[in-house]
């Protein structure tokens, strides 16, 4: 029996669609009521929907064998797990943005960076050998530089519309992000066959999607 | 009201938890003793520089540190191998080898708050000092397998790798220390996407790229050792595979089951120098045993000797350990005026089993009943 933790929200629909293409029995997952755990009707596996950061926690503790979660969450979280596959969905990037002509990289004095991802921000500026103060912000990060709380932000960007609408510009693209399959280290040893076959199914679906996108 | 709590990452253990834990510990220690390991107890506090000398890149932020009266940095021991290496190279500097030490002790590491990880961990382990590769590796694995056989009714697996497989490849391609550490981490985490990106940045030839990309997937039963051959590009790598294959032969000849191999075990690159191994038990999300060969550690403390060892994570394993039903004892109910008679009776009964005394001012004399 494999337990699979799926991230609620943005990634949910796409991950469920992938399972459907794998031919798994996900009726319950599609017509979810108040239920929290959804057994697969064809395979020895079950799914549950959790918040992104919890997905990592469940996998690290081995309560879930497999998790579907964004690279952004993995970069922010701490913990040991195997990161075995790029699902190719939920694509976006981490960026550093700020007000036009006020690049945080050019500022000489004390630099303040607002972010929902303080660990990612801290790590990035450490690599660039810059001392910055990171301020944790829970939502609408774009607001922070406009109101003068900080000199720049580290955030995820999909299309860039929100940033543009708020008059912010991108100064640096930190890295690319997409949804990943993570696996508990012990589960990988003890349920190797099931996990490898799941990965194989997903890979086929992913590669087919890539092909159809390219031929379009 | 005053509040009294315990620091993050610490925990109290009570009643049944203590019973099963103690039982597990005794079962493991007994196995260790039978393989000829003698117990050592080292101090909880060591000098920071002792650890600094042992690890090439110690992660300072992970250690509990403080100062002594002279301003020297002290720390709570973060593992038991370093203290034992120090001990073996100093107190036993002229002793005949091999040395076989066992221990059971708390080690301390600072983990981030609320991550669900413990900052005080109980390690129960052994170190075999002075026996080199072929014989030493086999002996330590047999001890590990014997210790793991205390786990009943659950499947488990012992997974063996050799860190030199990765190290030799890095040497061949002259990959810098910094880059190889980064690669090691990505491979150990089987972080496939980031690994691809890193390899692209390193500009290796196709052989090299394929080799490192395959490492995370070279895990499973011993057939992976055969599969790994096709990715080898120098004779050093083939020798390592042959050695592992010979080890697999030995273990097979000894009737050992539940052995697997993983060539993607690359953690602690600057510490291990040969085989590395870990065990996993069904129902426990974390590894329950980890160990490896560290032939260059002891010379840092003054005596050059090969060594290999492992430790069992008592906390992880005791989660699934079912303690034996305790034997029923006797209860003595007595009136305070009969206290001397009751104690006398208790003294007598404790020779046979457990006694619980109950004071009852309504009691008529003294009454003994089964628990």
Coordinates of C-alpha atoms in Angstrom, one line a residue:
Chain A
X1 CA 0.0 0.0 0.0
X2 CA 1.5 3.3 -1.1
X3 CA 0.4 6.5 0.6
X4 CA 0.6 9.6 -1.7
X5 CA 0.4 13.1 -0.4
X6 CA -0.8 15.7 -2.9
X7 CA -0.5 19.4 -2.6
X8 CA -3.8 21.2 -2.4
X9 CA -4.6 24.1 -4.7
X10 CA -2.6 25.1 -7.7
X11 CA -1.0 21.7 -8.3
X12 CA -3.9 19.6 -7.3
X13 CA -5.8 19.6 -10.6
X14 CA -2.8 18.9 -12.7
X15 CA -1.6 16.1 -10.5
X16 CA -5.0 14.5 -10.4
X17 CA -5.0 14.7 -14.2
X18 CA -1.7 12.9 -14.4
X19 CA -3.0 10.1 -12.3
X20 CA -6.1 9.9 -14.5
X21 CA -3.8 9.5 -17.6
X22 CA -1.9 6.8 -15.8
X23 CA -5.2 4.9 -15.7
X24 CA -5.4 4.9 -11.9
X25 CA -8.7 4.6 -10.0
X26 CA -9.1 8.2 -8.8
X27 CA -12.9 8.6 -8.9
X28 CA -13.0 9.4 -5.2
X29 CA -10.2 11.9 -5.5
X30 CA -12.1 13.7 -8.2
X31 CA -15.5 13.7 -6.4
X32 CA -14.2 14.5 -3.0
X33 CA -16.7 15.3 -0.3
X34 CA -15.6 15.8 3.3
X35 CA -13.4 12.9 3.2
X36 CA -9.6 13.4 3.8
X37 CA -8.1 10.1 2.6
X38 CA -9.0 8.7 -0.8
X39 CA -8.4 5.1 -1.7
X40 CA -7.5 4.2 -5.2
X41 CA -10.2 2.0 -6.7
X42 CA -7.8 0.0 -8.9
X43 CA -4.4 0.0 -7.2
X44 CA -3.0 -0.7 -3.8
X45 CA -2.6 3.0 -3.0
X46 CA -4.3 6.0 -1.4
X47 CA -4.1 9.7 -1.7
X48 CA -4.5 12.6 0.7
X49 CA -4.6 16.3 0.1
X50 CA -2.5 18.6 2.3
X51 CA -0.9 22.0 2.3
X52 CA 2.4 22.2 0.4
X53 CA 4.7 22.5 3.5
X54 CA 2.8 19.7 5.2
X55 CA 3.4 17.5 2.2
X56 CA 7.1 17.6 2.9
X57 CA 6.6 16.9 6.6
X58 CA 4.4 13.9 6.0
X59 CA 7.0 12.4 3.6
X60 CA 10.0 13.2 5.9
X61 CA 8.3 11.3 8.7
X62 CA 7.3 8.4 6.5
X63 CA 3.5 8.9 7.0
X64 CA 3.3 9.4 3.3
X65 CA 5.6 7.3 1.1
X66 CA 5.4 9.7 -1.9
X67 CA 4.6 13.4 -2.1
X68 CA 3.8 15.8 -5.0
X69 CA 5.1 19.2 -4.1
X70 CA 6.5 22.4 -5.7
X71 CA 10.3 22.9 -5.7
X72 CA 9.6 26.3 -4.0
X73 CA 8.3 24.5 -0.9
X74 CA 11.2 22.0 -1.0
X75 CA 13.7 24.9 -1.1
X76 CA 12.1 26.6 1.8
X77 CA 11.6 23.4 3.9
X78 CA 14.2 21.4 5.7
X79 CA 14.4 17.6 5.9
X80 CA 15.7 14.5 4.2
X81 CA 13.9 12.8 1.4
X82 CA 14.6 11.6 -2.1
X83 CA 13.6 14.0 -4.9
X84 CA 13.2 11.6 -7.8
X85 CA 11.3 13.3 -10.5
X86 CA 10.4 16.6 -12.1
X87 CA 6.7 16.3 -13.0
X88 CA 6.9 19.2 -15.4
X89 CA 3.8 20.9 -14.0
X90 CA 3.4 24.0 -12.0
X91 CA 6.2 25.7 -13.7
X92 CA 7.4 29.1 -12.5
X93 CA 10.5 30.7 -11.1
X94 CA 12.0 32.4 -8.1
X95 CA 12.9 36.1 -8.8
X96 CA 14.2 39.1 -7.1
X97 CA 12.1 42.2 -7.8
X98 CA 11.9 45.8 -6.7
X99 CA 10.9 49.2 -7.7
X100 CA 12.2 50.5 -11.1
X101 CA 15.7 52.1 -10.9
X102 CA 16.0 51.1 -7.3
X103 CA 17.8 47.7 -7.6
X104 CA 18.5 46.2 -4.2
X105 CA 21.8 45.0 -5.8
X106 CA 23.0 48.5 -6.3
X107 CA 22.1 49.8 -2.9
X108 CA 25.1 50.5 -0.7
X109 CA 23.7 50.6 2.8
X110 CA 21.5 48.2 4.7
X111 CA 19.4 46.1 2.4
X112 CA 16.0 44.7 3.4
X113 CA 14.3 41.9 1.5
X114 CA 10.7 40.9 2.0
X115 CA 9.6 37.3 1.2
X116 CA 7.2 34.5 1.9
X117 CA 10.3 32.3 1.5
X118 CA 12.8 33.7 4.1
X119 CA 15.1 30.6 3.8
X120 CA 15.3 30.8 0.0
X121 CA 16.0 34.6 0.2
X122 CA 18.7 34.2 2.9
X123 CA 20.4 31.4 1.0
X124 CA 20.4 33.2 -2.3
X125 CA 21.9 36.4 -0.9
X126 CA 24.5 34.4 1.1
X127 CA 25.6 32.8 -2.1
X128 CA 25.9 36.2 -3.7
X129 CA 28.0 37.2 -0.7
X130 CA 25.6 40.0 0.3
X131 CA 24.5 40.9 3.8
X132 CA 20.7 41.5 3.8
X133 CA 18.0 41.6 6.3
X134 CA 15.2 39.2 5.4
X135 CA 11.7 40.1 6.6
X136 CA 9.1 37.4 6.5
X137 CA 5.8 38.5 4.8
X138 CA 2.8 36.2 4.6
X139 CA 1.0 37.5 1.5
X140 CA 0.8 40.2 -1.1
X141 CA 4.6 40.5 -1.0
X142 CA 4.4 43.1 -3.9
X143 CA 3.1 45.6 -1.5
X144 CA 6.1 45.7 0.7
X145 CA 8.6 47.6 -1.5
X146 CA 5.8 50.0 -2.6
X147 CA 5.1 50.9 1.0
X148 CA 8.7 51.1 1.8
X149 CA 9.0 48.2 4.1
X150 CA 11.9 46.7 2.1
X151 CA 14.2 47.4 -0.9
X152 CA 13.2 44.3 -2.8
X153 CA 11.4 41.0 -2.7
X154 CA 12.1 37.3 -3.3
X155 CA 9.0 35.6 -4.7
X156 CA 7.7 33.1 -7.2
X157 CA 6.6 34.4 -10.5
X158 CA 4.5 32.6 -13.1
X159 CA 3.6 35.2 -15.8
X160 CA 4.8 38.4 -14.2
X161 CA 1.4 40.1 -14.5
X162 CA 1.0 40.8 -10.8
X163 CA 4.5 42.3 -10.6
X164 CA 3.9 44.5 -13.6
X165 CA 0.5 45.7 -12.4
X166 CA 2.1 46.8 -9.2
X167 CA 4.9 48.6 -11.1
X168 CA 7.7 46.3 -9.9
X169 CA 10.5 45.0 -12.1
X170 CA 12.5 41.8 -12.0
X171 CA 16.1 42.2 -11.2
X172 CA 17.3 38.7 -11.1
X173 CA 15.9 35.2 -11.8
X174 CA 17.1 32.9 -9.1
X175 CA 16.0 29.6 -10.4
X176 CA 13.3 27.6 -12.2
X177 CA 10.6 25.8 -10.2
X178 CA 8.2 23.0 -11.0
X179 CA 6.4 20.2 -9.1
X180 CA 8.5 17.3 -7.9
X181 CA 8.0 13.8 -6.7
X182 CA 9.6 13.3 -3.3
X183 CA 9.9 9.9 -1.6
X184 CA 10.5 8.9 1.9
X185 CA 14.0 7.4 2.2
X186 CA 12.9 4.3 4.1
X187 CA 9.9 3.7 1.8
X188 CA 12.2 3.8 -1.2
X189 CA 14.1 0.8 0.2
X190 CA 11.1 -1.1 1.5
X191 CA 8.6 -0.5 -1.3
X192 CA 11.0 -0.1 -4.2
X193 CA 9.0 -2.0 -6.8
X194 CA 5.7 -0.1 -6.2
X195 CA 7.5 3.2 -6.2
X196 CA 9.5 2.6 -9.3
X197 CA 6.4 1.5 -11.2
X198 CA 4.6 4.6 -10.1
X199 CA 7.5 6.7 -11.3
X200 CA 7.5 4.9 -14.6
X201 CA 3.8 5.5 -15.1
X202 CA 4.2 9.2 -14.3
X203 CA 7.2 9.5 -16.5
X204 CA 5.3 8.1 -19.5
X205 CA 2.5 10.6 -19.0
X206 CA 4.9 13.5 -18.5
X207 CA 6.9 12.7 -21.7
X208 CA 3.8 12.3 -23.7
X209 CA 2.6 15.7 -22.5
X210 CA 6.0 17.2 -23.5
X211 CA 5.7 15.7 -27.0
X212 CA 2.1 16.9 -27.6
X213 CA 3.2 20.4 -26.4
X214 CA 6.1 20.4 -28.8
X215 CA 4.1 19.2 -31.8
X216 CA 1.5 22.0 -31.3
Chain B
X1 CA 1.4 30.8 37.3
X2 CA 4.9 29.6 36.7
X3 CA 5.4 27.5 33.6
X4 CA 7.9 24.7 33.4
X5 CA 8.5 23.2 30.0
X6 CA 11.4 21.5 28.3
X7 CA 13.6 22.9 25.5
X8 CA 12.7 22.3 21.9
X9 CA 13.6 19.0 20.5
X10 CA 13.8 17.4 23.9
X11 CA 11.4 14.9 25.4
X12 CA 10.5 13.1 28.6
X13 CA 10.1 9.4 28.4
X14 CA 7.7 7.8 30.8
X15 CA 6.6 4.4 32.2
X16 CA 5.9 2.1 29.3
X17 CA 8.2 4.0 27.0
X18 CA 11.1 3.5 29.3
X19 CA 10.3 -0.2 29.7
X20 CA 10.3 -1.0 25.9
X21 CA 13.3 1.2 25.4
X22 CA 15.3 -0.5 28.1
X23 CA 14.3 -3.9 26.8
X24 CA 15.4 -3.0 23.3
X25 CA 18.6 -1.5 24.5
X26 CA 19.4 -4.6 26.6
X27 CA 18.6 -7.0 23.6
X28 CA 21.0 -5.0 21.4
X29 CA 23.7 -4.6 24.0
X30 CA 23.6 -8.4 24.6
X31 CA 24.2 -9.1 20.9
X32 CA 27.1 -6.6 20.9
X33 CA 28.7 -8.1 23.9
X34 CA 28.5 -11.6 22.4
X35 CA 30.4 -10.4 19.4
X36 CA 33.2 -9.4 21.8
X37 CA 32.5 -5.6 22.2
X38 CA 33.4 -4.0 25.5
X39 CA 31.5 -1.1 26.9
X40 CA 33.0 2.4 27.1
X41 CA 31.4 5.5 28.6
X42 CA 32.8 8.9 27.5
X43 CA 31.9 12.3 28.8
X44 CA 28.8 14.1 27.6
X45 CA 30.8 17.3 27.1
X46 CA 33.8 17.4 24.7
X47 CA 36.1 20.2 23.5
X48 CA 34.8 21.7 20.3
X49 CA 38.3 21.4 18.8
X50 CA 38.2 17.6 19.2
X51 CA 35.2 17.5 16.8
X52 CA 36.7 20.1 14.5
X53 CA 39.8 17.9 14.1
X54 CA 37.7 14.9 13.2
X55 CA 35.3 16.4 10.7
X56 CA 36.6 18.3 7.6
X57 CA 33.6 20.6 7.5
X58 CA 31.8 20.6 10.8
X59 CA 28.5 22.3 10.7
X60 CA 29.0 24.7 13.5
X61 CA 25.4 25.7 13.8
X62 CA 24.3 22.1 14.5
X63 CA 26.2 21.9 17.7
X64 CA 25.3 22.9 21.3
X65 CA 28.3 25.0 22.3
X66 CA 29.3 26.9 25.4
X67 CA 32.5 28.0 27.2
X68 CA 34.5 26.7 30.1
X69 CA 36.1 29.0 32.8
X70 CA 39.1 29.5 30.6
X71 CA 37.0 30.6 27.6
X72 CA 37.6 27.3 25.7
X73 CA 34.7 26.1 23.5
X74 CA 32.9 23.1 24.8
X75 CA 30.1 21.2 23.2
X76 CA 27.6 18.5 23.9
X77 CA 28.9 15.4 22.0
X78 CA 27.3 15.3 18.6
X79 CA 28.1 11.6 17.9
X80 CA 30.0 8.8 19.6
X81 CA 32.5 7.9 16.9
X82 CA 34.7 11.0 17.5
X83 CA 34.9 10.5 21.3
X84 CA 35.8 6.8 20.8
X85 CA 38.4 7.7 18.1
X86 CA 39.9 10.1 20.6
X87 CA 39.8 7.5 23.3
X88 CA 41.3 4.8 21.2
X89 CA 44.1 7.0 20.0
X90 CA 45.0 8.3 23.5
X91 CA 44.1 5.9 26.3
X92 CA 44.7 2.9 24.1
X93 CA 47.7 4.3 22.2
X94 CA 49.8 1.3 23.0
X95 CA 47.1 -1.4 23.3
X96 CA 47.1 -4.4 21.0
X97 CA 44.6 -4.3 18.2
X98 CA 41.9 -5.1 17.3
X99 CA 39.9 -2.9 19.7
X100 CA 36.2 -3.6 20.0
X101 CA 34.1 -0.9 21.8
X102 CA 30.4 -0.6 22.3
X103 CA 28.4 2.3 23.7
X104 CA 24.9 3.4 24.4
X105 CA 24.6 7.2 24.8
X106 CA 22.7 10.4 24.1
X107 CA 24.1 12.6 21.4
X108 CA 23.0 16.1 20.7
X109 CA 22.3 18.1 17.6
X110 CA 20.4 21.3 17.1
X111 CA 17.6 20.9 14.6
X112 CA 15.2 23.6 13.6
X113 CA 12.3 24.2 15.8
X114 CA 9.0 22.4 15.0
X115 CA 10.6 20.2 12.3
X116 CA 9.6 17.2 14.4
X117 CA 13.2 16.1 14.8
X118 CA 14.7 15.4 18.1
X119 CA 17.8 17.2 19.4
X120 CA 18.8 14.5 21.8
X121 CA 19.2 11.2 20.1
X122 CA 20.1 7.8 21.7
X123 CA 22.8 6.0 19.8
X124 CA 23.6 2.4 20.6
X125 CA 26.6 1.3 18.6
X126 CA 30.0 -0.4 18.1
X127 CA 33.4 0.5 16.7
X128 CA 35.8 -2.1 15.4
X129 CA 39.3 -0.7 15.3
X130 CA 42.3 -2.2 13.8
X131 CA 40.8 -4.6 11.3
X132 CA 41.0 -3.5 7.7
X133 CA 38.6 -3.8 4.8
X134 CA 37.8 -7.4 3.8
X135 CA 37.6 -9.0 7.2
X136 CA 36.6 -6.0 9.2
X137 CA 33.7 -5.1 6.9
X138 CA 32.3 -8.6 6.9
X139 CA 32.6 -8.8 10.7
X140 CA 30.9 -5.5 11.3
X141 CA 28.1 -6.3 8.9
X142 CA 27.5 -9.7 10.6
X143 CA 27.3 -7.8 13.9
X144 CA 24.8 -5.3 12.4
X145 CA 22.7 -8.1 11.0
X146 CA 22.7 -9.9 14.3
X147 CA 21.7 -6.8 16.1
X148 CA 18.9 -6.1 13.6
X149 CA 17.5 -9.6 14.1
X150 CA 16.0 -8.3 17.4
X151 CA 13.3 -6.8 15.1
X152 CA 10.6 -9.4 14.8
X153 CA 7.5 -9.5 12.6
X154 CA 8.5 -6.7 10.4
X155 CA 10.4 -6.5 7.2
X156 CA 13.7 -4.7 7.2
X157 CA 16.6 -4.2 4.9
X158 CA 20.3 -3.5 5.3
X159 CA 21.7 -1.4 2.4
X160 CA 25.4 -1.3 1.6
X161 CA 27.3 1.1 -0.6
X162 CA 30.9 2.3 -1.0
X163 CA 31.7 6.0 -0.9
X164 CA 34.9 5.4 -2.8
X165 CA 32.9 4.7 -5.9
X166 CA 31.8 8.3 -6.0
X167 CA 35.1 9.6 -4.7
X168 CA 37.2 7.8 -7.3
X169 CA 35.0 9.2 -10.1
X170 CA 35.5 12.8 -8.7
X171 CA 39.2 12.2 -8.6
X172 CA 39.3 10.9 -12.1
X173 CA 37.6 14.0 -13.4
X174 CA 39.5 16.3 -11.1
X175 CA 36.3 17.8 -9.7
X176 CA 37.0 20.3 -7.0
X177 CA 36.3 19.6 -3.3
X178 CA 33.5 22.2 -3.3
X179 CA 31.8 20.8 -6.4
X180 CA 32.2 17.2 -5.2
X181 CA 30.5 18.0 -1.9
X182 CA 27.6 19.6 -3.7
X183 CA 27.4 16.6 -6.1
X184 CA 27.5 14.2 -3.1
X185 CA 24.6 15.9 -1.5
X186 CA 22.5 15.9 -4.7
X187 CA 23.2 12.2 -5.3
X188 CA 22.6 11.2 -1.7
X189 CA 19.2 13.0 -1.9
X190 CA 18.5 11.5 -5.3
X191 CA 17.7 15.0 -6.3
X192 CA 17.6 14.2 -10.0
X193 CA 16.6 17.5 -11.5
X194 CA 19.2 19.6 -9.6
X195 CA 21.8 16.9 -10.3
X196 CA 21.2 17.3 -14.1
X197 CA 21.6 21.0 -13.8
X198 CA 24.8 20.7 -11.7
X199 CA 26.3 18.2 -14.1
X200 CA 25.6 20.5 -17.1
X201 CA 27.4 23.3 -15.3
X202 CA 30.4 21.0 -14.6
X203 CA 31.0 20.3 -18.3
X204 CA 32.0 16.7 -17.9
X205 CA 32.3 14.3 -20.9
X206 CA 29.4 12.0 -21.7
X207 CA 30.9 9.1 -19.7
X208 CA 31.2 11.2 -16.6
X209 CA 27.7 12.7 -17.0
X210 CA 26.1 9.3 -17.4
X211 CA 28.0 7.9 -14.4
X212 CA 26.9 10.6 -12.0
X213 CA 23.3 10.6 -13.4
X214 CA 23.0 6.9 -12.9
X215 CA 24.4 6.8 -9.4
X216 CA 21.1 7.6 -7.6
X217 CA 19.4 4.8 -9.5
X218 CA 22.1 2.2 -8.8
X219 CA 20.3 0.7 -5.8
X220 CA 18.6 -2.6 -5.3
X221 CA 19.7 -6.2 -5.0
X222 CA 23.2 -7.3 -5.9
X223 CA 22.4 -7.3 -9.6
X224 CA 23.0 -3.6 -9.6
X225 CA 26.7 -4.3 -9.1
X226 CA 26.7 -5.9 -12.5
X227 CA 24.6 -3.2 -14.0
X228 CA 27.0 -0.6 -12.6
X229 CA 29.9 -2.0 -14.5
X230 CA 28.8 -0.5 -17.8
X231 CA 29.1 3.0 -16.4
X232 CA 32.7 2.5 -15.1
X233 CA 35.4 4.2 -17.0
X234 CA 38.5 3.3 -15.0
X235 CA 39.9 0.2 -13.3
X236 CA 39.6 1.7 -9.8
X237 CA 35.9 1.8 -10.1
X238 CA 35.8 -1.8 -11.3
X239 CA 37.9 -2.9 -8.3
X240 CA 35.4 -1.3 -5.9
X241 CA 32.6 -3.2 -7.6
X242 CA 34.6 -6.4 -7.4
X243 CA 35.2 -5.9 -3.7
X244 CA 31.5 -5.3 -3.1
X245 CA 30.6 -8.3 -5.2
X246 CA 33.0 -10.4 -3.1
X247 CA 31.4 -9.0 0.0
X248 CA 28.0 -10.0 -1.4
X249 CA 29.4 -13.5 -2.0
X250 CA 30.6 -13.8 1.6
X251 CA 27.3 -12.6 3.0
X252 CA 25.4 -15.0 0.7
X253 CA 27.6 -17.9 1.8
X254 CA 26.7 -17.0 5.4
X255 CA 23.0 -17.2 4.5
X256 CA 22.4 -13.5 5.0
X257 CA 19.1 -12.2 3.5
X258 CA 17.7 -8.7 3.3
X259 CA 20.9 -7.3 1.9
X260 CA 20.7 -4.6 -0.7
X261 CA 23.2 -2.3 -2.4
X262 CA 23.1 1.4 -3.1
X263 CA 26.0 3.1 -4.9
X264 CA 24.4 6.4 -4.4
X265 CA 25.2 6.7 -0.7
X266 CA 27.5 9.7 -0.8
X267 CA 26.8 11.5 2.5
X268 CA 29.7 12.4 4.8
X269 CA 32.2 12.4 2.0
X270 CA 35.0 13.7 4.2
X271 CA 34.5 11.2 6.9
X272 CA 33.9 7.8 5.5
X273 CA 36.6 6.0 3.5
X274 CA 35.0 2.7 2.3
X275 CA 31.8 0.9 2.8
X276 CA 28.8 2.8 4.2
X277 CA 25.6 1.1 5.2
X278 CA 22.1 1.9 6.6
X279 CA 19.1 -0.1 7.7
X280 CA 15.4 0.6 7.4
X281 CA 12.5 -1.1 9.1
X282 CA 9.0 -1.2 7.9
X283 CA 6.9 1.3 9.7
X284 CA 9.8 3.6 10.7
X285 CA 10.2 6.5 8.4
X286 CA 13.8 7.1 9.3
X287 CA 16.9 4.9 9.1
X288 CA 17.3 2.8 12.2
X289 CA 21.0 2.0 11.7
X290 CA 23.9 3.7 10.0
X291 CA 27.6 3.2 9.8
X292 CA 30.7 2.9 7.7
X293 CA 34.4 2.6 7.4
X294 CA 36.6 5.6 8.5
X295 CA 40.2 4.6 8.1
X296 CA 41.7 8.1 8.3
X297 CA 39.9 9.4 11.4
X298 CA 42.1 7.9 14.1
X299 CA 45.3 9.2 12.8
X300 CA 43.9 12.7 13.4
X301 CA 44.0 11.9 17.1
X302 CA 47.4 10.3 17.0
X303 CA 47.2 6.7 16.2
X304 CA 46.9 5.5 12.6
X305 CA 44.4 2.6 12.5
X306 CA 41.7 1.4 10.2
X307 CA 38.2 1.4 11.8
X308 CA 34.6 0.6 11.0
X309 CA 31.5 1.0 13.0
X310 CA 27.8 1.7 13.2
X311 CA 25.1 2.9 15.5
X312 CA 21.5 1.9 16.0
X313 CA 19.0 4.8 16.5
X314 CA 17.3 3.6 19.7
X315 CA 14.6 6.3 19.5
X316 CA 13.5 5.3 16.0
X317 CA 13.6 1.6 16.7
X318 CA 11.8 1.8 20.0
X319 CA 8.8 3.3 18.3
X320 CA 7.9 -0.2 17.0
X321 CA 9.3 -2.2 19.9
X322 CA 6.6 -4.1 21.8
X323 CA 7.6 -4.7 25.4
X324 CA 6.9 -8.0 27.0
X325 CA 3.9 -8.1 29.3
X326 CA 5.3 -7.5 32.8
X327 CA 4.8 -10.2 35.4
X328 CA 1.9 -9.6 37.8
X329 CA 3.0 -8.6 41.3
X330 CA 1.4 -8.4 44.7
X331 CA -0.4 -5.6 46.5
X332 CA -0.2 -5.1 50.2
X333 CA -3.0 -3.0 51.7
X334 CA -2.4 -2.0 55.3
X335 CA -3.5 0.3 58.1
X336 CA -0.8 2.8 59.2
X337 CA -0.4 1.1 62.6
X338 CA 0.6 -2.2 60.8
X339 CA 3.4 -0.5 58.9
X340 CA 6.2 -2.5 60.4
X341 CA 4.5 -5.8 59.7
X342 CA 3.6 -4.6 56.1
X343 CA 7.2 -3.6 55.4
X344 CA 8.5 -6.9 56.7
X345 CA 6.1 -8.7 54.4
X346 CA 7.1 -6.5 51.5
X347 CA 10.8 -7.2 52.2
X348 CA 10.0 -10.9 51.9
X349 CA 7.8 -10.6 48.8
X350 CA 10.2 -8.4 46.9
X351 CA 12.6 -11.3 46.7
X352 CA 10.2 -13.0 44.4
X353 CA 8.6 -10.2 42.4
X354 CA 7.1 -6.8 42.3
X355 CA 5.3 -5.4 45.3
X356 CA 3.1 -2.3 45.6
X357 CA 2.2 -0.9 49.0
X358 CA -1.1 0.8 49.6
X359 CA -1.9 2.7 52.8
X360 CA -5.6 2.5 53.8
X361 CA -6.8 4.0 57.1
X362 CA -10.0 2.0 56.8
X363 CA -8.2 -1.3 56.4
X364 CA -8.6 -3.9 59.0
X365 CA -5.0 -5.1 59.6
X366 CA -3.0 -6.1 56.5
X367 CA -4.3 -7.7 53.3
X368 CA -2.3 -9.2 50.4
X369 CA -3.8 -9.6 47.0
X370 CA -2.7 -10.2 43.4
X371 CA -2.1 -7.1 41.2

